[in-house]
Each structure stands twice: as C-alpha cells, then as structure tokens.
Amino acid sequence: MEVSSKIYIAGHKGMVGSALVRKLKSEGFSNLVLRSSADLDLTNQQAVKEFFEEEKPDYVFLAAAKVGGIVANSTYPAQFLYENLMIQNNVIHRSYVSGVKKLLFLASSCIYPKLAPQPIKEEYLLTGSLEETNEAYAIAKIAGVKMCEAYNRQYGCDFISVMPTNLYGPNDNYDLETSHVLPALLRKFHEAKIKMLSKTGPGNNVPGHSELVDSELVELWGTGEPRREFLHVDDLANACFHLMQTYQGNTSVNIGTGKDISIKDLAELIKNITGYTGEITWNNSKPDGTPRKLLDVSLIHSLGWEHKIGLEEGIRRVYEEEFLRDGSS
Ligand SMILES: NC(=O)c1ccc[n+]([C@@H]2O[C@H](COP(=O)([O-])OP(=O)(O)OC[C@H]3O[C@@H](n4cnc5c(N)ncnc54)[C@H](OP(=O)(O)O)[C@@H]3O)[C@@H](O)[C@H]2O)c1
C-alpha cells in the first residue's frame, strides 16, 4: 500500500474497523473509503456491486460482520450464518471483479475445532468438530477463509485472512446480551462498584458518592476455569497493517499474544482495576464454552510482528477511556 492508495475499510465504525482507521491515519494514509451499514448494507448484492463500480478501491480490509458472544451466537444462529456469508460473499467477490490489489479478511480464532490441541496452530483448521454455541458464525467465517484461498487459486488474487484471538479495546460492545467476556466483566464490575458507592448516604470519602458497602455480589457465568487469550485491538490493527504490507499466502495467520489467562484470574484482575470490593459468585449452570483457547503465534512472530500492549496495561487503558472519561466514577 502507498500513502495515496484508496483503501476501503468495511466496518469502520466497529471495534476492529475503527482501530484500522486510527492505524492507517497514523501512518499517513488519508484516501480512505468509509461507509456505515446505514449507508451501504453489505448483505445487499446490488448495492455492493454499485459501490465497487463507483469507488474502485485499491485495497480492502474486510472488518464488517455480525459479531457477538455466547448468548447472541446461540440465540441468533440463522442471522449469524446468513449475514456473515452475504457480507463476505459480496465484498470478496466484488473485490475480485473490480481488480482490488489486496484484501484482508478478518476471520477469528473461534472457528478452530472445539478441542484443538493447544496452542492452536494454523493447520488445525477443519480438523475436528466446532464449538456448538458458535457453530453458525464459525461455518460462515470458515467459508470466508476458503473463499479467499479459492479466489487466489482460481483467479490469482492476493486475498489474505487472519485469525485474531479475543479482542478488546475502544468501541467494544458492552451490551450484556451480546458482548464478549472481557467487556462484559468490565461493565459488570464497574456497575457493581457504582451501585455500592451510591448505596450509602452522604459524608463519604469518594466525591459524589458514599462510603463503600461490601455486601454486593457480582454473578459470573460458568466455572471460571476456561482459559482465554486477549489482545488489544490496537495491536491487532498493527498486525493487520504489517501483514497487508508484507504477507502473501494461503495460510490464515494467527494473531494473538501467545499467553492465556483463566476467566477467574481475569475477573480478579478486572475487579482490581475497577476498584470493586464486593464478592464474585460463579453460576455453574451456565455454559463455559471451549475449555482453552490459546493461539500458536510462531508464524506471525516469524513474519516480524509481536504484540506490544500487556493485558493489565490494556485493560486499564480501556477502563479509563471507556468508563472514567466522563467522570462517571
Ligand atoms: N471482537 C473480537 O473479539 C473479534 C475477535 C476475532 C475476530 N474478530 C473479527 O473482526 C471483525 C470485526 O469485529 P468487531 O469486533 O470490530 O465487530 P463490531 O464492533 O461489531 O463491528 C462490526 C462492524 O460491521 C458492520 N456491519 C455489520 N453488518 C453490516 C452490514 N450488513 N453492512 C455493512 N456493515 C455491517 C457494522 O457497521 P455499522 O456500525 O455501520 O452498523 C460494524 O461497524 C469481525 O469479522 C470479527 O469476526 C473480532
């Protein structure tokens, strides 16, 4: 990509898309094509055709998708399958037809087999059964990865795909019905802290609030045993930019930190960061999901990229930016 290249970031208002826009701007790229879903519904084949004919972008980052956590995935499997297939079919096919020089497709680490050996290598894709709770999403994403490969093989395109681990950062989704685990924990602990602070009367040691009450309880789903890996979305954007500039190939590249943490330890970390002093209770009747998910990141390390933002530093940064900026605590 040259700084004058015309670059379409599909899904630029989302967590990943907005991080890509920040990264590209910080590198001096200003010829960016951006459309919200209200302006361009990527499930609409005709609209996408007309958009590509009119704009003719040189490069495409495909970060538009229907995304969600366990609850959303198990409640809306038809929508996850249909919308994601439509979005990626339209954008990938039209990128080929209009001669896009390179495309990067955002897949996800949750499309690997449920019981894949750990850490997960790129070659483990399609070697076992999927996690039932997000099967529809995974099937759609696997089709996207395979579509990039097929267009490279048959048409000589340069379409790459990446497998990011769980992400967090600015513009994350904090709706408890549809969010992922880390933003959900941040919101639950933050709100529990605020509730505790507001329960007692005036004459307290916290401006605008009262003294802390230790009787609050935060209920979390599952056993807390599963282990997960988390990457700040700014690190992901750096990795995508790096791969767009340097990588060509049919192997979908893992992007992560190579380090995992149990949900229990993550909860303790976030509890400390938010300053919540009450208790945590684990609701074992709720599903845990995949027992462990850690990516093998040796391929991307060998390609010259490593993450820079540590988990505690990243969560502190997000907590300050998303929850404390308006002085809500
Ligand atoms: N979040 C994670 O932890 C994670 C982990 C691994 C991989 N990924 C992948 O990264 C990509 C982006 O995820 P994200 O977390 O940034 O999601 P997000 O915050 O929900 O953003 C998704 C974006 O997709 C756009 N979009 C959805 N449906 C659309 C449609 N029909 N037409 C046009 N645009 C549409 C939305 O646009 P509007 O805002 O304009 O409606 C939204 O900005 C996804 O492919 C996801 O699979 C995410």
CSV table of C-alpha atoms and ligand atoms in Angstrom, one decimal, residues 8 10-19 35-44 48 62-68 83-84 86-88 91 105-111 137 141 162-168 170-173 180 183 230-231 233 236 255 293, ligand 1:
chain,number,residue,atom,x,y,z
A,8,TYR,CA,-11.9,0.6,1.8
A,10,ALA,CA,-15.6,-2.3,5.6
A,11,GLY,CA,-17.0,-2.0,9.2
A,12,HIS,CA,-15.0,1.2,10.1
A,13,LYS,CA,-17.3,2.1,13.0
A,14,GLY,CA,-16.8,-1.3,14.7
A,15,MET,CA,-14.0,-2.1,17.2
A,16,VAL,CA,-11.6,-3.6,14.6
A,17,GLY,CA,-12.5,-1.2,11.8
A,18,SER,CA,-12.1,1.9,13.9
A,19,ALA,CA,-8.7,0.7,15.1
A,35,ARG,CA,-19.5,3.5,4.7
A,36,SER,CA,-21.6,2.7,7.7
A,37,SER,CA,-24.2,-0.1,7.4
A,38,ALA,CA,-26.9,2.5,7.1
A,39,ASP,CA,-25.2,3.9,4.0
A,40,LEU,CA,-24.2,0.6,2.5
A,41,ASP,CA,-25.8,-2.7,3.6
A,42,LEU,CA,-23.1,-5.2,2.7
A,43,THR,CA,-25.7,-8.0,2.6
A,44,ASN,CA,-27.3,-6.3,-0.4
A,48,VAL,CA,-22.2,-3.7,-3.1
A,62,LEU,CA,-13.0,-6.6,5.5
A,63,ALA,CA,-13.9,-6.0,9.1
A,64,ALA,CA,-17.7,-5.8,8.7
A,65,ALA,CA,-19.5,-8.8,10.3
A,66,LYS,CA,-22.2,-9.8,12.6
A,67,VAL,CA,-20.3,-10.4,15.9
A,68,GLY,CA,-21.3,-11.5,19.4
A,83,GLU,CA,-25.5,-12.1,7.3
A,84,ASN,CA,-21.8,-13.1,7.5
A,86,MET,CA,-23.7,-12.5,2.5
A,87,ILE,CA,-21.3,-9.7,3.6
A,88,GLN,CA,-18.2,-11.7,2.8
A,91,VAL,CA,-17.3,-8.0,-0.6
A,105,PHE,CA,-10.4,-10.8,5.6
A,106,LEU,CA,-11.0,-10.8,9.4
A,107,ALA,CA,-11.7,-14.4,10.4
A,108,SER,CA,-11.5,-15.4,14.1
A,109,SER,CA,-9.8,-17.9,16.5
A,110,CYS,CA,-13.2,-19.3,17.5
A,111,ILE,CA,-13.5,-21.1,14.1
A,137,TYR,CA,-20.7,-18.0,13.0
A,141,LYS,CA,-16.1,-17.5,8.7
A,162,VAL,CA,-6.2,-13.5,9.7
A,163,MET,CA,-7.3,-15.4,12.9
A,164,PRO,CA,-7.4,-12.9,15.7
A,165,THR,CA,-7.7,-14.1,19.3
A,166,ASN,CA,-10.3,-12.5,21.6
A,167,LEU,CA,-10.0,-8.7,21.2
A,168,TYR,CA,-10.8,-5.8,23.5
A,170,PRO,CA,-12.1,1.2,22.2
A,171,ASN,CA,-15.6,0.9,20.6
A,172,ASP,CA,-16.1,-2.6,22.1
A,173,ASN,CA,-19.7,-3.8,22.7
A,180,HIS,CA,-17.8,-10.9,24.8
A,183,PRO,CA,-16.1,-6.1,28.1
A,230,PHE,CA,-6.8,-11.4,24.9
A,231,LEU,CA,-5.3,-8.9,22.5
A,233,VAL,CA,-7.3,-4.1,19.2
A,236,LEU,CA,-4.4,-6.2,16.1
A,255,ILE,CA,-2.8,-13.0,15.7
A,293,LYS,CA,-8.2,-21.2,23.6
B,1,LIG,N1,-14.3,-8.6,18.6
B,1,LIG,C1,-13.5,-9.7,18.7
B,1,LIG,O1,-13.1,-10.2,19.8
B,1,LIG,C2,-13.0,-10.4,17.5
B,1,LIG,C3,-12.1,-11.5,17.6
B,1,LIG,C4,-11.7,-12.1,16.4
B,1,LIG,C5,-12.1,-11.7,15.2
B,1,LIG,N2,-13.0,-10.6,15.1
B,1,LIG,C6,-13.5,-10.3,13.8
B,1,LIG,O2,-13.2,-8.9,13.5
B,1,LIG,C7,-14.2,-8.4,12.7
B,1,LIG,C8,-14.8,-7.1,13.3
B,1,LIG,O3,-15.3,-7.4,14.6
B,1,LIG,P1,-15.6,-6.2,15.6
B,1,LIG,O4,-15.4,-6.7,17.0
B,1,LIG,O5,-15.0,-4.9,15.2
B,1,LIG,O6,-17.2,-6.1,15.4
B,1,LIG,P2,-18.1,-4.8,15.6
B,1,LIG,O7,-17.6,-3.9,16.6
B,1,LIG,O8,-19.5,-5.4,15.9
B,1,LIG,O9,-18.2,-4.1,14.2
B,1,LIG,C9,-18.7,-4.8,13.1
B,1,LIG,C10,-19.0,-3.8,12.0
B,1,LIG,O10,-19.6,-4.5,11.0
B,1,LIG,C11,-20.5,-3.6,10.4
B,1,LIG,N3,-21.6,-4.4,9.8
B,1,LIG,C12,-22.3,-5.3,10.3
B,1,LIG,N4,-23.3,-5.7,9.5
B,1,LIG,C13,-23.2,-5.0,8.4
B,1,LIG,C14,-23.9,-4.9,7.1
B,1,LIG,N5,-24.9,-5.7,6.9
B,1,LIG,N6,-23.5,-3.9,6.2
B,1,LIG,C15,-22.4,-3.1,6.5
B,1,LIG,N7,-21.7,-3.2,7.6
B,1,LIG,C16,-22.1,-4.1,8.6
B,1,LIG,C17,-21.1,-2.7,11.4
B,1,LIG,O11,-21.3,-1.4,10.8
B,1,LIG,P3,-22.2,-0.2,11.5
B,1,LIG,O12,-21.5,0.1,12.8
B,1,LIG,O13,-22.1,0.9,10.5
B,1,LIG,O14,-23.6,-0.8,11.7
B,1,LIG,C18,-19.9,-2.7,12.4
B,1,LIG,O15,-19.2,-1.4,12.4
B,1,LIG,C19,-15.3,-9.5,12.5
B,1,LIG,O16,-15.1,-10.1,11.3
B,1,LIG,C20,-14.9,-10.4,13.6
B,1,LIG,O17,-15.3,-11.7,13.3
B,1,LIG,C21,-13.4,-10.0,16.2
